[in-house]
Short mmCIF file of C-alpha atoms in Angstrom, two decimals:
data_model
loop_
_atom_site.label_atom_id
_atom_site.label_comp_id
_atom_site.label_asym_id
_atom_site.label_seq_id
_atom_site.Cartn_x
_atom_site.Cartn_y
_atom_site.Cartn_z
CA MET A 1 0.00 0.00 0.00
CA ALA A 2 1.48 3.31 -1.04
CA MET A 3 1.86 5.89 1.66
CA ASN A 4 1.20 9.55 1.04
CA LYS A 5 4.25 11.72 1.70
CA ARG A 6 3.66 14.93 3.51
CA LYS A 7 5.01 18.02 1.87
CA GLY A 8 6.12 21.16 3.67
CA PHE A 9 8.98 22.66 5.65
CA ARG A 10 10.93 20.87 8.29
CA PHE A 11 12.75 22.96 10.88
CA SER A 12 15.69 21.73 12.89
CA LYS A 13 18.30 23.20 15.17
CA TYR A 14 21.13 24.93 13.31
CA GLU A 15 24.38 23.07 13.38
CA ALA A 16 27.59 24.82 12.41
CA PRO A 17 29.41 23.17 9.50
CA ASN A 18 31.92 20.60 10.64
CA GLN A 19 35.20 22.20 9.58
CA THR A 20 38.69 20.98 10.22
CA PRO A 21 41.16 23.36 11.92
CA PHE A 22 42.79 23.91 8.54
CA GLU A 23 39.47 24.80 6.85
CA LYS A 24 38.59 27.33 9.56
CA LEU A 25 41.93 29.10 9.24
CA PHE A 26 41.90 28.87 5.46
CA GLU A 27 38.64 30.85 5.23
CA ILE A 28 40.24 33.68 7.21
CA PHE A 29 43.54 33.45 5.34
CA LYS A 30 41.81 33.86 1.94
CA GLU A 31 40.30 37.13 3.11
CA LEU A 32 43.57 38.38 4.61
CA ILE A 33 45.67 37.57 1.54
CA THR A 34 43.26 39.59 -0.59
CA HIS A 35 43.53 42.60 1.72
CA THR A 36 47.34 42.40 1.77
CA SER A 37 47.56 42.18 -2.04
CA GLY A 38 49.23 38.77 -1.95
CA ASP A 39 51.75 39.63 0.78
CA VAL A 40 51.96 36.30 2.62
CA ASP A 41 54.08 37.54 5.54
CA GLU A 42 51.70 40.40 6.27
CA ALA A 43 48.67 38.11 6.02
CA LEU A 44 50.26 35.62 8.43
CA ASP A 45 51.13 38.42 10.86
CA TRP A 46 47.47 39.44 10.87
CA LEU A 47 46.44 35.81 11.33
CA ARG A 48 48.72 35.48 14.37
CA GLU A 49 47.23 38.64 15.86
CA LEU A 50 43.71 37.30 15.35
CA ASP A 51 44.79 34.01 16.88
CA LYS A 52 45.98 35.80 20.02
CA GLU A 53 42.70 37.69 20.33
CA TYR A 54 40.21 34.99 19.39
CA GLU A 55 42.12 31.76 20.14
CA LEU A 56 41.73 30.31 16.68
CA THR A 57 44.23 27.52 17.34
CA ASP A 58 45.30 25.28 20.20
CA GLU A 59 48.27 23.06 21.05
CA ASN A 60 46.98 20.36 18.70
CA TYR A 61 47.01 22.62 15.63
CA THR A 62 49.10 25.78 15.53
CA ILE A 63 49.66 28.54 12.98
CA ASP A 64 52.94 26.85 12.08
CA ASP A 65 51.03 23.63 11.37
CA PHE A 66 48.68 25.64 9.17
CA ILE A 67 51.60 27.12 7.21
CA GLU A 68 53.07 23.67 6.62
CA ASP A 69 49.67 22.46 5.38
CA LEU A 70 49.43 25.43 3.01
CA LYS A 71 52.77 24.45 1.51
CA ALA A 72 51.95 20.74 1.42
CA LYS A 73 48.61 21.39 -0.33
CA GLY A 74 50.23 23.59 -2.96
CA PHE A 75 48.81 26.95 -1.85
CA LEU A 76 52.16 28.45 -0.83
CA ARG A 77 55.64 28.03 -2.17
CA GLU A 78 58.87 28.79 -0.38
CA GLU A 79 61.70 30.33 -2.35
CA PHE A 80 65.27 30.36 -1.06
CA LYS A 81 67.62 33.04 -2.30
CA ASP A 82 71.17 32.22 -3.40
CA GLY A 83 73.31 31.57 -0.36
CA GLY A 84 70.29 30.95 1.84
CA GLY A 85 70.15 27.94 4.10
CA ASP A 86 72.98 25.79 5.34
CA GLY A 87 72.70 22.96 2.84
CA SER A 88 70.67 20.84 5.22
CA GLY A 89 67.35 21.63 3.58
CA GLU A 90 66.26 23.69 6.58
CA GLY A 91 65.87 27.40 7.00
CA ASP A 92 63.38 30.12 6.20
CA GLY A 93 62.66 31.21 2.65
CA ASP A 94 60.33 33.78 1.16
CA LEU A 95 56.73 32.60 1.05
CA SER A 96 54.49 33.47 -1.89
CA ILE A 97 51.13 32.25 -3.12
CA THR A 98 50.88 29.82 -6.03
CA ALA A 99 48.72 29.81 -9.15
CA LYS A 100 46.47 27.34 -7.32
CA MET A 101 45.96 29.87 -4.52
CA GLU A 102 45.23 32.63 -7.03
CA ARG A 103 42.42 30.50 -8.48
CA VAL A 104 41.07 29.81 -4.99
CA ILE A 105 40.99 33.54 -4.23
CA ARG A 106 39.05 34.26 -7.42
CA GLN A 107 36.60 31.47 -6.62
CA ALA A 108 36.17 32.80 -3.08
CA ALA A 109 35.38 36.25 -4.47
CA LEU A 110 32.82 34.72 -6.83
CA ASP A 111 31.18 32.75 -4.02
CA GLN A 112 31.11 35.80 -1.78
CA ILE A 113 29.67 38.20 -4.34
CA PHE A 114 27.67 35.98 -6.70
CA GLY A 115 27.15 33.01 -4.38
CA LYS A 116 23.57 32.30 -5.40
CA LEU A 117 24.32 31.87 -9.09
CA LYS A 118 24.10 28.47 -10.72
CA ARG A 119 26.79 27.40 -13.13
CA SER A 120 26.09 26.74 -16.77
CA GLY A 121 28.41 24.60 -18.82
CA SER A 122 28.65 26.68 -21.97
CA GLY A 123 27.41 30.17 -21.20
CA ASN A 124 24.00 31.69 -21.77
CA HIS A 125 23.47 34.75 -23.91
CA LYS A 126 19.84 35.17 -24.87
CA THR A 127 19.11 36.88 -28.16
CA GLY A 128 15.36 36.59 -28.42
CA LYS A 129 15.78 34.35 -31.47
CA SER A 130 14.71 30.75 -31.20
CA GLY A 131 15.40 27.99 -33.69
CA ARG A 132 18.55 26.16 -34.66
CA GLY A 133 20.83 27.85 -32.20
CA ASP A 134 23.29 26.34 -29.75
CA GLU A 135 21.63 26.96 -26.38
CA HIS A 136 18.93 24.67 -24.99
CA THR A 137 15.94 26.54 -23.60
CA GLY A 138 14.17 23.65 -21.83
CA GLU A 139 11.07 24.18 -24.00
CA PHE A 140 9.77 21.53 -26.41
CA ARG A 141 7.86 21.66 -29.70
CA GLU A 142 6.86 19.27 -32.48
CA TYR A 143 9.42 18.13 -35.03
CA ARG A 144 9.59 20.18 -38.24
CA TYR A 145 11.23 19.28 -41.52
CA GLY A 146 14.85 20.44 -41.45
CA ASP A 147 15.34 20.15 -37.68
CA GLY A 148 18.68 18.56 -36.85
CA LEU A 149 18.64 15.07 -35.34
CA GLU A 150 20.84 16.31 -32.49
CA HIS A 151 17.98 18.50 -31.28
CA ILE A 152 15.44 15.68 -30.98
CA SER A 153 14.58 14.88 -27.38
CA MET A 154 14.51 11.08 -27.27
CA THR A 155 12.93 10.96 -23.81
CA GLU A 156 9.99 13.13 -24.79
CA SER A 157 9.65 11.43 -28.21
CA LEU A 158 9.53 7.93 -26.68
CA LYS A 159 6.97 9.12 -24.16
CA ASN A 160 4.79 10.37 -27.03
CA ALA A 161 5.17 7.06 -28.87
CA GLN A 162 3.99 5.11 -25.82
CA ILE A 163 0.98 7.41 -25.39
CA ASN A 164 0.05 7.40 -29.09
CA HIS A 165 0.65 3.71 -29.93
CA GLY A 166 0.57 1.87 -26.62
CA MET A 167 3.13 -0.47 -25.08
CA ASP A 168 2.06 -3.69 -26.81
CA SER A 169 3.00 -2.70 -30.34
CA PHE A 170 5.68 -0.07 -29.93
CA SER A 171 6.41 2.15 -32.92
CA LEU A 172 7.91 5.59 -33.40
CA SER A 173 6.67 7.87 -36.17
CA GLU A 174 7.55 11.38 -37.27
CA ASP A 175 4.43 12.69 -35.53
CA ASP A 176 5.82 11.44 -32.19
CA LEU A 177 9.09 13.35 -32.45
CA VAL A 178 9.68 16.26 -30.11
CA VAL A 179 12.44 18.84 -30.49
CA GLU A 180 13.99 20.84 -27.68
CA ASP A 181 14.04 24.45 -28.77
CA THR A 182 17.31 26.35 -28.82
CA GLN A 183 18.47 29.93 -28.97
CA TYR A 184 21.40 31.55 -30.63
CA LYS A 185 24.06 32.75 -28.21
CA ALA A 186 25.77 36.07 -28.62
CA GLN A 187 29.14 36.95 -27.22
CA MET A 188 30.04 39.86 -24.98
CA SER A 189 33.44 41.51 -24.80
CA THR A 190 33.93 43.49 -21.62
CA VAL A 191 36.77 45.71 -20.47
CA LEU A 192 36.82 46.44 -16.75
CA MET A 193 38.68 49.64 -15.81
CA ILE A 194 39.89 49.97 -12.21
CA ASP A 195 41.02 53.28 -10.77
CA ILE A 196 44.25 52.81 -8.78
CA SER A 197 44.87 56.47 -8.00
CA HIS A 198 45.88 57.38 -4.46
CA SER A 199 42.36 58.42 -3.49
CA MET A 200 41.30 54.75 -3.53
CA ILE A 201 42.85 54.39 -0.06
CA LEU A 202 42.36 57.92 1.26
CA TYR A 203 40.12 59.01 4.13
CA GLY A 204 40.62 55.78 6.06
CA GLU A 205 38.60 53.70 3.60
CA ASP A 206 40.00 50.78 1.64
CA ARG A 207 38.28 51.03 -1.73
CA ILE A 208 40.74 49.04 -3.81
CA THR A 209 40.06 45.69 -2.09
CA PRO A 210 36.32 45.65 -2.93
CA ALA A 211 37.10 46.76 -6.50
CA LYS A 212 39.69 43.99 -6.76
CA LYS A 213 37.24 41.42 -5.40
CA VAL A 214 34.63 42.45 -7.94
CA ALA A 215 37.17 42.07 -10.75
CA MET A 216 38.20 38.61 -9.53
CA ALA A 217 34.58 37.51 -9.16
CA LEU A 218 33.63 38.80 -12.59
CA ALA A 219 36.66 37.08 -14.12
CA GLU A 220 35.79 33.78 -12.48
CA LEU A 221 32.11 34.15 -13.42
CA ILE A 222 32.83 34.75 -17.09
CA THR A 223 35.48 32.03 -17.26
CA THR A 224 33.24 29.38 -15.73
CA ARG A 225 29.71 30.39 -16.73
CA TYR A 226 30.15 32.33 -19.97
CA PRO A 227 33.29 30.86 -21.56
CA LYS A 228 32.52 32.40 -24.96
CA ASP A 229 32.65 35.90 -23.48
CA THR A 230 35.87 37.80 -22.95
CA LEU A 231 36.97 39.98 -20.06
CA GLU A 232 40.02 42.19 -20.12
CA ILE A 233 41.14 44.29 -17.18
CA LEU A 234 43.08 47.50 -17.14
CA VAL A 235 44.14 49.83 -14.36
CA PHE A 236 44.57 53.55 -14.65
CA GLY A 237 46.46 56.15 -12.65
CA ASN A 238 48.78 58.65 -14.36
CA ASP A 239 48.74 56.18 -17.27
CA ALA A 240 46.75 53.06 -18.12
CA TRP A 241 47.96 49.52 -18.68
CA PRO A 242 46.38 46.05 -18.96
CA ILE A 243 46.88 43.45 -16.26
CA PRO A 244 46.34 39.69 -16.55
CA ILE A 245 43.62 38.13 -14.43
CA LYS A 246 46.20 36.16 -12.47
CA ASP A 247 47.73 39.42 -11.19
CA LEU A 248 44.49 40.70 -9.62
CA PRO A 249 45.26 39.47 -6.07
CA TYR A 250 48.44 41.59 -6.09
CA LEU A 251 46.78 44.81 -7.26
CA LYS A 252 47.75 47.89 -5.21
CA VAL A 253 47.04 51.59 -5.25
CA GLY A 254 49.89 53.86 -6.35
CA PRO A 255 50.84 57.52 -5.81
CA TYR A 256 48.92 58.44 -8.94
CA HIS A 257 46.53 61.05 -10.25
CA THR A 258 43.53 59.92 -12.34
CA ASN A 259 44.03 59.77 -16.10
CA THR A 260 40.55 58.64 -17.12
CA VAL A 261 41.21 59.51 -20.77
CA ALA A 262 44.19 57.13 -20.97
CA GLY A 263 42.05 54.35 -19.48
CA LEU A 264 39.26 54.90 -21.98
CA GLN A 265 41.66 55.06 -24.92
CA LEU A 266 43.22 51.74 -23.95
CA ALA A 267 39.80 50.13 -23.33
CA MET A 268 38.56 51.17 -26.77
CA ASP A 269 41.76 49.92 -28.41
CA MET A 270 41.23 46.55 -26.72
CA LEU A 271 37.62 46.34 -27.91
CA ARG A 272 38.42 47.38 -31.49
CA ARG A 273 40.29 44.09 -31.86
CA LYS A 274 37.23 42.08 -30.84
CA ARG A 275 34.87 40.77 -33.49
CA ASN A 276 32.03 40.17 -31.05
CA THR A 277 28.77 41.98 -31.66
CA ASN A 278 28.43 43.23 -28.09
CA LYS A 279 31.07 45.36 -26.43
CA GLN A 280 31.01 47.30 -23.20
CA ILE A 281 33.23 49.12 -20.71
CA PHE A 282 32.78 48.98 -16.95
CA MET A 283 34.65 51.68 -15.02
CA ILE A 284 35.13 51.60 -11.26
CA THR A 285 36.38 54.91 -9.92
CA ASP A 286 36.06 57.14 -6.89
CA GLY A 287 37.81 60.26 -8.09
CA LYS A 288 37.66 63.02 -10.61
CA PRO A 289 39.79 63.01 -13.76
CA SER A 290 42.87 65.00 -12.85
CA CYS A 291 45.60 64.06 -15.31
CA LEU A 292 46.37 63.92 -19.03
CA ARG A 293 49.45 62.73 -20.88
CA MET A 294 50.50 65.34 -23.43
CA PRO A 295 51.90 64.56 -26.91
CA ASP A 296 55.44 65.44 -25.75
CA GLY A 297 55.24 62.83 -22.96
CA THR A 298 54.75 65.28 -20.10
CA TYR A 299 51.74 65.20 -17.78
CA TYR A 300 49.16 67.89 -17.33
CA LYS A 301 47.76 67.58 -13.80
CA ASN A 302 45.20 69.52 -11.83
CA SER A 303 43.67 68.13 -8.63
CA VAL A 304 41.75 71.28 -7.74
CA GLY A 305 38.09 70.95 -8.68
CA LEU A 306 37.18 69.90 -12.19
CA ASP A 307 39.55 71.11 -14.88
CA ASP A 308 37.60 72.13 -18.00
CA TYR A 309 40.39 70.99 -20.34
CA ILE A 310 40.56 67.51 -18.81
CA VAL A 311 36.80 67.18 -18.51
CA GLU A 312 36.23 68.06 -22.17
CA LYS A 313 38.74 65.38 -23.21
CA CYS A 314 36.71 62.86 -21.16
CA TYR A 315 33.49 63.91 -22.89
CA ASN A 316 35.17 63.51 -26.29
CA MET A 317 36.19 59.95 -25.38
CA ALA A 318 32.62 59.20 -24.29
CA ARG A 319 31.32 60.43 -27.67
CA GLN A 320 33.89 58.37 -29.57
CA ALA A 321 32.83 55.24 -27.69
CA ARG A 322 29.20 55.98 -28.50
CA LYS A 323 30.01 56.16 -32.23
CA LEU A 324 31.63 52.73 -31.93
CA HIS A 325 28.51 51.43 -30.13
CA ILE A 326 30.46 50.82 -26.92
CA PRO A 327 28.43 51.78 -23.86
CA ILE A 328 30.32 52.83 -20.74
CA THR A 329 28.87 52.00 -17.34
CA THR A 330 30.46 54.02 -14.54
CA PHE A 331 30.40 52.77 -10.97
CA MET A 332 31.17 55.88 -8.97
CA ILE A 333 32.31 55.22 -5.41
CA ALA A 334 31.79 58.84 -4.41
CA LYS A 335 28.82 61.14 -4.04
CA ASP A 336 30.29 64.65 -4.19
CA PRO A 337 27.72 66.85 -6.00
CA TYR A 338 30.16 68.26 -8.57
CA LEU A 339 31.53 64.78 -9.37
CA THR A 340 28.01 63.42 -9.66
CA GLN A 341 27.20 66.14 -12.20
CA PHE A 342 30.35 65.33 -14.20
CA VAL A 343 29.55 61.60 -14.34
CA ARG A 344 25.98 62.32 -15.44
CA HIS A 345 27.16 64.53 -18.29
CA PHE A 346 29.78 61.94 -19.21
CA SER A 347 27.11 59.20 -19.34
CA GLU A 348 24.83 61.40 -21.45
CA ALA A 349 27.65 61.98 -23.96
CA ASN A 350 28.12 58.22 -24.25
CA ASN A 351 24.46 57.23 -23.87
CA GLY A 352 25.76 54.99 -21.11
CA LYS A 353 24.84 54.53 -17.48
CA ALA A 354 26.12 55.62 -14.11
CA PHE A 355 25.68 54.11 -10.66
CA PHE A 356 26.49 56.20 -7.62
CA THR A 357 27.22 53.62 -5.02
CA GLY A 358 29.14 52.86 -1.89
CA LEU A 359 31.28 49.78 -1.59
CA LYS A 360 28.48 47.59 -0.27
CA GLY A 361 26.57 45.86 -3.02
CA LEU A 362 29.04 46.90 -5.74
CA GLY A 363 29.55 43.31 -6.91
CA GLU A 364 25.86 42.49 -7.17
CA MET A 365 25.25 45.74 -9.02
CA ILE A 366 27.94 45.01 -11.60
CA PHE A 367 26.66 41.49 -12.16
CA GLU A 368 23.08 42.66 -12.64
CA ASP A 369 24.19 45.27 -15.16
CA TYR A 370 26.33 42.71 -16.97
CA GLU A 371 23.30 40.43 -17.32
CA GLN A 372 20.98 43.23 -18.40
CA ASN A 373 23.41 44.54 -21.00
CA ARG A 374 23.78 41.09 -22.48
CA ARG A 375 20.04 40.64 -22.84
CA LYS A 376 19.37 44.16 -24.02
CA ARG A 377 22.19 44.89 -26.44
CA LEU A 378 21.82 42.00 -28.87
CA LYS A 379 21.51 42.81 -32.56
CA GLY A 380 19.65 40.86 -35.17
#
């Protein structure tokens, strides 16, 4: 006799996840190594201080045990300089993180910022066109002449055959065939610009670490969920230069002014080389444009207010990007009225968007805009 199963919610007492001593310390270490821009010694110093205050370890598992585990598991490597050590294989070398640790940090940023997202094996750009594309939609329809055999859903087709012809004399006809609908996928090329001028650590607020986390999370998201998309990252201070994704954990602020024009020029040069239909620029900044590189190689700088000469150059770049159909989305980590007005005029010149935001929620905001742009900016 079949029993009816009751449906509903079942509540139970919360139980903390059963973590090993290594796992508990590793969660903290990942956060610290991001804040210290990959400086292992500084991160371990902070970890020891936290251990003293919160008793993270005991005599059975110490910080030194944790360090040895990090090396044994391939997260840290120890490099000995020439002449170091006594030939016995003992001694202290310089500790640095490995490529494996860099990947873990990016994944941690993704989990922290976009933790609720589900992975998709091959990316998912929706174009509004259905038919013989390369993305399964989960929706079914009857077979039509010309549909590829690879799109026929055998499970649904066999189910139809059983319903239409019965189990005793099984047969499968064309009328039983069901096709899973598909959509064409479009690609998106994104350049993420990160301001590394000195103001990103001024006023007692660390703004570079959240920006760096967002970049790492976006890089990991695109690599794993949207592998047909591209993401390139550049930083801008007095000048602008590209950085590889693997260097993101080490990103630091410098004693720079803000050459927004140089960043935009480099971003547009990067995107000109892409053949993808959809292109966009994301810019994370907290300061006003205050620097230009002149044709003779010298720098024109003005940190007092908004310089009309520099501002007009920024507007020109925004208009150029608009002509190339490259929207610029500015994430402004500042709310000064005169800067807000500048960013609004800049966005109008580009027909782009601006978000005036604090550090909290920056990652979610960038992801949402990335998704919306992909859906919205597809061309037939």
